[in-house]
Coordinates of C-alpha atoms and ligand atoms in Angstrom, one line a residue:
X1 CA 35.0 48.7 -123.4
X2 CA 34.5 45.7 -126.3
X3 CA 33.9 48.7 -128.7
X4 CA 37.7 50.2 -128.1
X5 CA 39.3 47.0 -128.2
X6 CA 37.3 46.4 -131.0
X7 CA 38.8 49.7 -132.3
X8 CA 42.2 49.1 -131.0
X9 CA 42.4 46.0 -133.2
X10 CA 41.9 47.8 -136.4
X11 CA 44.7 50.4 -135.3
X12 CA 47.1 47.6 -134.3
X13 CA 46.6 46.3 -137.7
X14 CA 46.7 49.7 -139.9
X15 CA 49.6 51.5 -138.0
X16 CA 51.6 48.3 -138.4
X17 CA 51.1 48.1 -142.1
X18 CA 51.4 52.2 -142.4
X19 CA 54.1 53.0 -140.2
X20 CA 57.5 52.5 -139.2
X21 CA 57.2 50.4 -136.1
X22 CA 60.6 48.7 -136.0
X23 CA 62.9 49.1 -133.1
X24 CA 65.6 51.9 -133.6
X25 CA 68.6 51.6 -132.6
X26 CA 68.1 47.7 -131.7
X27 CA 68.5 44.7 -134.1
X28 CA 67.9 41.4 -133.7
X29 CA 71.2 40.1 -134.1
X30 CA 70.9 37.8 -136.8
X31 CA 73.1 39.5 -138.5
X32 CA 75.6 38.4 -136.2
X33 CA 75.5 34.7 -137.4
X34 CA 76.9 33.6 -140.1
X35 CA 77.0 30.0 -141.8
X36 CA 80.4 28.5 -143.0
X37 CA 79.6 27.6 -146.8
X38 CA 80.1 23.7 -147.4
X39 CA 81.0 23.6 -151.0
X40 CA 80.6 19.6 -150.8
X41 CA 77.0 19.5 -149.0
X42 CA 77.1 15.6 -149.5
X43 CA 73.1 16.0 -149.5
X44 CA 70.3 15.5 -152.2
X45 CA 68.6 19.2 -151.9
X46 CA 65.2 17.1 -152.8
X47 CA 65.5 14.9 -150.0
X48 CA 66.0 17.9 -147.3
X49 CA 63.4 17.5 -144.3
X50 CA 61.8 20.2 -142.9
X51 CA 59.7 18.6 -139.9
X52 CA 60.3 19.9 -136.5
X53 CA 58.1 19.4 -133.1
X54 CA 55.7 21.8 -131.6
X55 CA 55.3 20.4 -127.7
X56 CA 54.4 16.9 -128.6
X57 CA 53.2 17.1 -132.1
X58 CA 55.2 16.5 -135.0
X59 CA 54.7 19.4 -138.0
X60 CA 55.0 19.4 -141.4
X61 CA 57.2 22.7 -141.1
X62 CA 59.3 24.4 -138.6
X63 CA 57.4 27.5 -138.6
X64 CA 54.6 29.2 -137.4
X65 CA 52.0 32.7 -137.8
X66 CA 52.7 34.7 -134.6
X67 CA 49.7 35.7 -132.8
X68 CA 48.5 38.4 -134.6
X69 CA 44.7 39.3 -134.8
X70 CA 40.8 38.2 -134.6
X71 CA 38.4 40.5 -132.7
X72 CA 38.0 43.7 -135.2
X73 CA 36.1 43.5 -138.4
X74 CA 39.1 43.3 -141.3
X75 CA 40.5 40.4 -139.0
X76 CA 38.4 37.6 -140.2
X77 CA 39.9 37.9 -143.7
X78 CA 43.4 37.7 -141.6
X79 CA 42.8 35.2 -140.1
X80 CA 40.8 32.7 -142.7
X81 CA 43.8 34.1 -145.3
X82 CA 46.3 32.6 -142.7
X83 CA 44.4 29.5 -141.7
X84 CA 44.1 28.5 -145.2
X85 CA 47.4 28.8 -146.2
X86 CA 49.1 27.4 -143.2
X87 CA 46.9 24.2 -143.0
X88 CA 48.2 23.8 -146.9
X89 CA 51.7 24.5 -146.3
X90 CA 52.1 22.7 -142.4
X91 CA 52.5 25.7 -140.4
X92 CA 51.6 26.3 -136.9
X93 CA 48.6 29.3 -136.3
X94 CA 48.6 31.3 -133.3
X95 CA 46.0 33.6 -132.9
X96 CA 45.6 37.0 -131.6
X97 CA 44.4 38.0 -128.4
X98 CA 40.8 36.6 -127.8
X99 CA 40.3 38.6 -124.8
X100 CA 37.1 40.8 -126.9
X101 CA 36.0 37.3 -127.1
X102 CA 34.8 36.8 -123.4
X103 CA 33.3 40.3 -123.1
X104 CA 31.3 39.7 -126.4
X105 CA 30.3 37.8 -129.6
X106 CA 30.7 40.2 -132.6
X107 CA 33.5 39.4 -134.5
X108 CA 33.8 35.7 -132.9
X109 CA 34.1 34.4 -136.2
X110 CA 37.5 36.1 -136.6
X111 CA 38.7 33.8 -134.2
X112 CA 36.7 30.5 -135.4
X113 CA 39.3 29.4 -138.2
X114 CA 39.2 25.7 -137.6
X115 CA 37.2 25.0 -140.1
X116 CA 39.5 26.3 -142.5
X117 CA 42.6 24.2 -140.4
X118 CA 41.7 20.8 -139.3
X119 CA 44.9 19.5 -139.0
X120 CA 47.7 21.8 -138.0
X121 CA 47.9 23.3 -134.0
X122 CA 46.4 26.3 -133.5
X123 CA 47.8 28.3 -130.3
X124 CA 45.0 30.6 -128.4
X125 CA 45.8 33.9 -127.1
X126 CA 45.3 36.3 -123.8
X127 CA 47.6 38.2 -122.5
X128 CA 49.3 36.9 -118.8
X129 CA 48.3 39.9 -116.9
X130 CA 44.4 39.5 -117.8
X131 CA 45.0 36.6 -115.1
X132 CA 45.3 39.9 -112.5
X133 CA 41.9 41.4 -114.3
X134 CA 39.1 39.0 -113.6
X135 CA 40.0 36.4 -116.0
X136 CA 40.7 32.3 -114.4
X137 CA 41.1 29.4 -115.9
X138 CA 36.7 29.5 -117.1
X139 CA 37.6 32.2 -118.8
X140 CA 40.5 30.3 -120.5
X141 CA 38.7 26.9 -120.9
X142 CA 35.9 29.3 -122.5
X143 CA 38.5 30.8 -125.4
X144 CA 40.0 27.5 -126.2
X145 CA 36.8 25.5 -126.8
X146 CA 35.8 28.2 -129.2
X147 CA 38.6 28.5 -130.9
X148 CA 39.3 24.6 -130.9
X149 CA 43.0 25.2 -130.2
X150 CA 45.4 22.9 -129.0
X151 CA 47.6 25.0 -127.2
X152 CA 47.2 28.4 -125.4
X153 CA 50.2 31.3 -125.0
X154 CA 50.0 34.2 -122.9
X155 CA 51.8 36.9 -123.8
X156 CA 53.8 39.7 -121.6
X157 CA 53.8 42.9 -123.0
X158 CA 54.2 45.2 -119.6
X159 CA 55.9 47.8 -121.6
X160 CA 52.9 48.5 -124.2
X161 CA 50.3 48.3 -121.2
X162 CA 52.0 51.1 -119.9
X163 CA 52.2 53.6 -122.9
X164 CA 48.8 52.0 -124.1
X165 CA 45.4 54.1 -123.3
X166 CA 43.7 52.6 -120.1
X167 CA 46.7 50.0 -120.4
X168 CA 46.5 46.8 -117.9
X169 CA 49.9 47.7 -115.7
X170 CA 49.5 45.2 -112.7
X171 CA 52.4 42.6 -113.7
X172 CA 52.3 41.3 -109.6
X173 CA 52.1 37.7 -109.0
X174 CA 51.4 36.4 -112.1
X175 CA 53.7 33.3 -112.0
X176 CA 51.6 32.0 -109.5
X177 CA 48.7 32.5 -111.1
X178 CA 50.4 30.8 -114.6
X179 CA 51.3 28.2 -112.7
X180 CA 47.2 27.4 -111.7
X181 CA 46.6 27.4 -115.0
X182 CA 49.0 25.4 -116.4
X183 CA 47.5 22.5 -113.8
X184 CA 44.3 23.0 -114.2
X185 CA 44.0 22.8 -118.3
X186 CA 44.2 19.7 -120.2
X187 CA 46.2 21.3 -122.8
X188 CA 49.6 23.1 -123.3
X189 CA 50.2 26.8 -122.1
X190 CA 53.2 28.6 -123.1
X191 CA 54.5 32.1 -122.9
X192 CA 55.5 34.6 -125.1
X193 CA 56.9 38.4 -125.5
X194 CA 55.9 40.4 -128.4
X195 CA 59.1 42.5 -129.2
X196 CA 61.0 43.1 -126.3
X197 CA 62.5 39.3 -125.9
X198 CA 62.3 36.6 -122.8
X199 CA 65.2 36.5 -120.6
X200 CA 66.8 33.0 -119.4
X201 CA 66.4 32.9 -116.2
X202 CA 62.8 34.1 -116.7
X203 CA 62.1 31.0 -119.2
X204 CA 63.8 28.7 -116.7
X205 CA 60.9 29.6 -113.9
X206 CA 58.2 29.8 -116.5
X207 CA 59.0 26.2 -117.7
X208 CA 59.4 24.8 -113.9
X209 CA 55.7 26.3 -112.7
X210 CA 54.5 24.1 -115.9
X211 CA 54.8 26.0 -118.8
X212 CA 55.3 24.1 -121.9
X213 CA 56.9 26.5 -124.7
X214 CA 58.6 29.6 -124.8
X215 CA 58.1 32.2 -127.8
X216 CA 61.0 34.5 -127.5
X217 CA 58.9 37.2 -129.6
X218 CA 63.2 38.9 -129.1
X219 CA 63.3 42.7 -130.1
X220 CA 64.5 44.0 -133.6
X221 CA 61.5 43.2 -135.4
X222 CA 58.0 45.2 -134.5
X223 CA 58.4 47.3 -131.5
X224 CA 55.1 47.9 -129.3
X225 CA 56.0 51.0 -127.9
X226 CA 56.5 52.1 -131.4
X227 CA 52.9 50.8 -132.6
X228 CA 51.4 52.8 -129.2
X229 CA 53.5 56.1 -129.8
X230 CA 51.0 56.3 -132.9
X231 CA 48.4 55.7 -131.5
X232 CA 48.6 57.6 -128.0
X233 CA 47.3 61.6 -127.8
X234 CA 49.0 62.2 -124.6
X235 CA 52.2 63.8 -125.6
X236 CA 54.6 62.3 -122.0
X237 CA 53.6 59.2 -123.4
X238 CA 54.6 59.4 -127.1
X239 CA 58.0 60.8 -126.1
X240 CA 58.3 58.1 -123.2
X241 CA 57.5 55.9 -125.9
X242 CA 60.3 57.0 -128.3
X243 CA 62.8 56.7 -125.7
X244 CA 61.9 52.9 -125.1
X245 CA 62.2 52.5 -129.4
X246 CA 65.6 50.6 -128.9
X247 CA 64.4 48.7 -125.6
X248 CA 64.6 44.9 -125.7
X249 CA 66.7 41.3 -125.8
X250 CA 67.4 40.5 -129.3
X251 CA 66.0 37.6 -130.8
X252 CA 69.3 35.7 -131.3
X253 CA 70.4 36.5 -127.9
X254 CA 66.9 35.6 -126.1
X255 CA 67.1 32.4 -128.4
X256 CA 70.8 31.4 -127.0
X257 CA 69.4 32.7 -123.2
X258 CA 66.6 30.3 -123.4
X259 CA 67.7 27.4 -124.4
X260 CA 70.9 27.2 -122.2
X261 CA 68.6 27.6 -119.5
X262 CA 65.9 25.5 -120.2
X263 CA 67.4 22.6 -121.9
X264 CA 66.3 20.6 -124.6
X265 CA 62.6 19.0 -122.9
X266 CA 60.8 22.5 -123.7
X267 CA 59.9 23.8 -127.6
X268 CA 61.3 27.5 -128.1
X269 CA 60.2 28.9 -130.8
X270 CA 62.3 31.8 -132.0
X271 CA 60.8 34.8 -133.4
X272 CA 60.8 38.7 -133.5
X273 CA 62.3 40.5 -136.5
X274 CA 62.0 37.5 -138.6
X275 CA 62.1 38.0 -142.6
X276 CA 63.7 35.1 -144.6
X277 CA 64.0 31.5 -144.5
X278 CA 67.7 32.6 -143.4
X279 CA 67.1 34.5 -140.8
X280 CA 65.0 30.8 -139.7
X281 CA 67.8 28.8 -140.4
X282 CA 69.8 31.1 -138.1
X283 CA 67.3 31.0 -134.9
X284 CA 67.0 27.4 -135.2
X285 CA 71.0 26.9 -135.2
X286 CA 70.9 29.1 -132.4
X287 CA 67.9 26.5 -130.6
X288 CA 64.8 27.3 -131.5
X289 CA 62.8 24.7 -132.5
X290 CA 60.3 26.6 -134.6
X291 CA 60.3 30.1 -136.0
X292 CA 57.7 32.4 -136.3
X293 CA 56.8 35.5 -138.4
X294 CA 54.3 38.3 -137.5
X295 CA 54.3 41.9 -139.4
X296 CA 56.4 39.8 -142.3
X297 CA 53.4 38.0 -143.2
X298 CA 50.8 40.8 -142.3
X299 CA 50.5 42.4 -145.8
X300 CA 50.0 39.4 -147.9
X301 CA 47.0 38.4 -145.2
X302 CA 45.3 41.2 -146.0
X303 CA 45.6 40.1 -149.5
X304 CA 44.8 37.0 -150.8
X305 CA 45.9 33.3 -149.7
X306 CA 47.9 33.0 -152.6
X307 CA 49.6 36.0 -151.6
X308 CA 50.7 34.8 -148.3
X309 CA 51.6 30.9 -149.6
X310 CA 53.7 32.7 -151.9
X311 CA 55.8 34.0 -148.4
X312 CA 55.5 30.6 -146.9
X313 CA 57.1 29.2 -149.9
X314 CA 59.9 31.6 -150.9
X315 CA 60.8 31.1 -146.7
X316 CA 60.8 27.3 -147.0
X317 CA 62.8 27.7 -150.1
X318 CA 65.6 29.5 -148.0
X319 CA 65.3 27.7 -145.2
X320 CA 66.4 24.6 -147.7
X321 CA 68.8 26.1 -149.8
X322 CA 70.8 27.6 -146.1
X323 CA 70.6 23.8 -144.8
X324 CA 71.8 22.6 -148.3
X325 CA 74.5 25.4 -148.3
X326 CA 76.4 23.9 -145.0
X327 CA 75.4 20.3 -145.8
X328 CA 72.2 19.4 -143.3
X329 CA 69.5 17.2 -144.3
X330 CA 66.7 17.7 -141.4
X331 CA 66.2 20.5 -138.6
X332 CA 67.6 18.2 -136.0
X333 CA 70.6 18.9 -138.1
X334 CA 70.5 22.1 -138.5
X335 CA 70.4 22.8 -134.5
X336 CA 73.0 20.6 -134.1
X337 CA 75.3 22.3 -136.6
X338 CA 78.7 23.4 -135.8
X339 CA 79.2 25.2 -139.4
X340 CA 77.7 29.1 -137.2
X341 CA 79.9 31.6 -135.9
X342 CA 78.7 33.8 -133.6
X343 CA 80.1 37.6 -134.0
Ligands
FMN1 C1 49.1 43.6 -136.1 C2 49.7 42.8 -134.9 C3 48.9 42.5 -133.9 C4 49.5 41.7 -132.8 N1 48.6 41.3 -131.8 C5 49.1 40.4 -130.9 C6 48.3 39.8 -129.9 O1 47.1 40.0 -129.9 N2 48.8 39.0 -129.0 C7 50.2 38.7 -129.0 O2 50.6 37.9 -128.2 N3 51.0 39.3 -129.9 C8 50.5 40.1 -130.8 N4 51.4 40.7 -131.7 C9 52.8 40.5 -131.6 C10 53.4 39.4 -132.4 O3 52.8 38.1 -132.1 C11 54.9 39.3 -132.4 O4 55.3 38.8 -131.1 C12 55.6 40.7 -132.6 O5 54.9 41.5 -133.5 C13 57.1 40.5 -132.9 O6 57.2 39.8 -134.1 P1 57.5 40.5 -135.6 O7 58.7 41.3 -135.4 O8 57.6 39.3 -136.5 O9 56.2 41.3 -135.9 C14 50.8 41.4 -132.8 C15 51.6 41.8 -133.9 C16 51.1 42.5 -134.9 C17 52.0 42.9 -136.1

């Protein structure tokens, strides 16, 4: 069992960079937002802020890594790539999902990046539905003291366990069960998608069982029924798999959805489909507090760090010059911003 998600790892990872795993006939709306130019920004671009808040902890940036990887052999270099950079540049690091972690030790490392991070909040990862497969809160407490993370995010991703092989499908009473674990652990737990966007109302009864950030992970950006349609032999499945291609919220609606409905105590991070420092600048306008890039940033992680601080940088640099462009000096601004239209 370790083996193949061992295995699966390394596919996740080379089908993403190889292939065309985007959503089809889905977006993620941010093209739908548009700045109004302010010709007289009445702002000094070098004294433009970019610190934002993850839960209670002021960062450096407001962006963050999407949980991507650890647990197959090519994701240690990831992962240390990411680390590095991000504890340079002030961005938040979420891992990948650590559940190879509990069922053995080879490639643990992959998932030990603190070292390389000592300041910045690193999120651990398992997906919500493990909670229905023999994994508690031990097994939780177990994957965050390893990892030393600060935060932990379980992400839903019923649509991929259903076109995945031997795929975990039993979504029942898992708000419950979130809801134990956000009481019994002494750090934050929040929740995220991983393409297909969270809903509103769904965020609202997340947040009041305890959870303490939402990660829209909206569609338009990688598509996991797209990933597993590469993967899968069993031909119902592929074609099941293309039909579901444009499924999903988009970002910049699951962004709007979530905030309206859980107000302003919670962080929302926005992400899904994110590219630029615009399309930032546009999700955090829109609410979110942080933004986060996954297959974006992939490439360059298999690289070098100086390949992916050149991504960070070139995305900060956006990020500034679209806050500069309508005349805002910190993120707080920029959410508060009445210089958007919404098409
Ligand atoms: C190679 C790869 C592996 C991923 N593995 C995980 C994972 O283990 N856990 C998780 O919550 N999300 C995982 N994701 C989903 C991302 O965190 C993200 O939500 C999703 O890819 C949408 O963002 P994007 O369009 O920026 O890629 C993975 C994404 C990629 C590209």
């Amino acid at each position: 069992m370790t083996e193949a998600i061992h295995k699966r790892k390394s596919e996740h990872i080379s089908i993403t960079l190889n292939e065309d795993v985007t959503g089809t006939n889905i977006s993620t709306g941010l093209e739908r937002v548009a700045f109004i130019h302010n010709a007289l920004p009445e702002v000094d671009f070098e004294s433009i802020q970019l610190n934002s808040t993850f839960v209670d902890t002021v960062c450096r940036t407001p962006f963050l890594i999407s949980s991507m990887t650890g647990g197959a052999a090519f994701a240690e270099t990831i992962n240390r790539n990411l680390a590095i950079a991000a504890e340079q540049q002030g961005w938040v690091l979420a891992l990948g999902s650590m559940r190879a972690l509990i069922e053995s030790e080879q490639h643990r490392e992959s998932f030990q990046v603190r070292k390389y991070a000592p300041n910045i909040p690193i999120i651990a990862n398992l997906g919500a539905v493990q909670l229905n497969y023999g994994f508690g809160i031990d097994e939780c407490r177990r994957i965050i003291e390893m990892s030393e993370a600060d935060a932990l995010v379980l992400h839903l991703n019923s649509i991929q366990e259903v076109i995945q092989p031997n795929g975990n499908t039993n979504f029942k009473s898992l708000l419950q069960k979130i809801e134990i674990l956000c009481k019994s652990l002494s750090i934050p737990v929040g929740v995220k998608e991983v393409g297909w966007g969270i809903d509103g109302e769904t965020a609202k009864k997340l947040c009041e069982v305890g959870v303490q950030f939402i990660d829209v992970a909206g569609a338009g950006g990688t598509s996991w029924s797209q990933v597993e349609k590469f993967r899968t032999v069993d031909p119902i499945k592929r074609k099941a798999a293309e039909t579901f291609s444009g499924w999903g919220i988009p970002t910049a609606d699951s962004i709007l959805g979530v905030r309206k409905h859980i107000g302003e105590a919670r962080t929302v991070i926005g992400s899904g489909g994110m590219y630029t420092g615009l399309d930032a600048a546009k999700a955090i306008a829109l609410g979110a507090d942080l933004v986060g890039f996954g297959k974006s940033i992939l490439q360059e992680a298999t690289q070098t760090v100086e390949d992916v601080l050149k991504v960070m940088q070139t995305i900060e640099l956006e990020l500034k010059m679209a806050m500069f462009g309508i005349g805002v000096s910190s993120v707080d601004g920029l959410q508060q911003t009445d210089r958007i239209r919404y098409k």
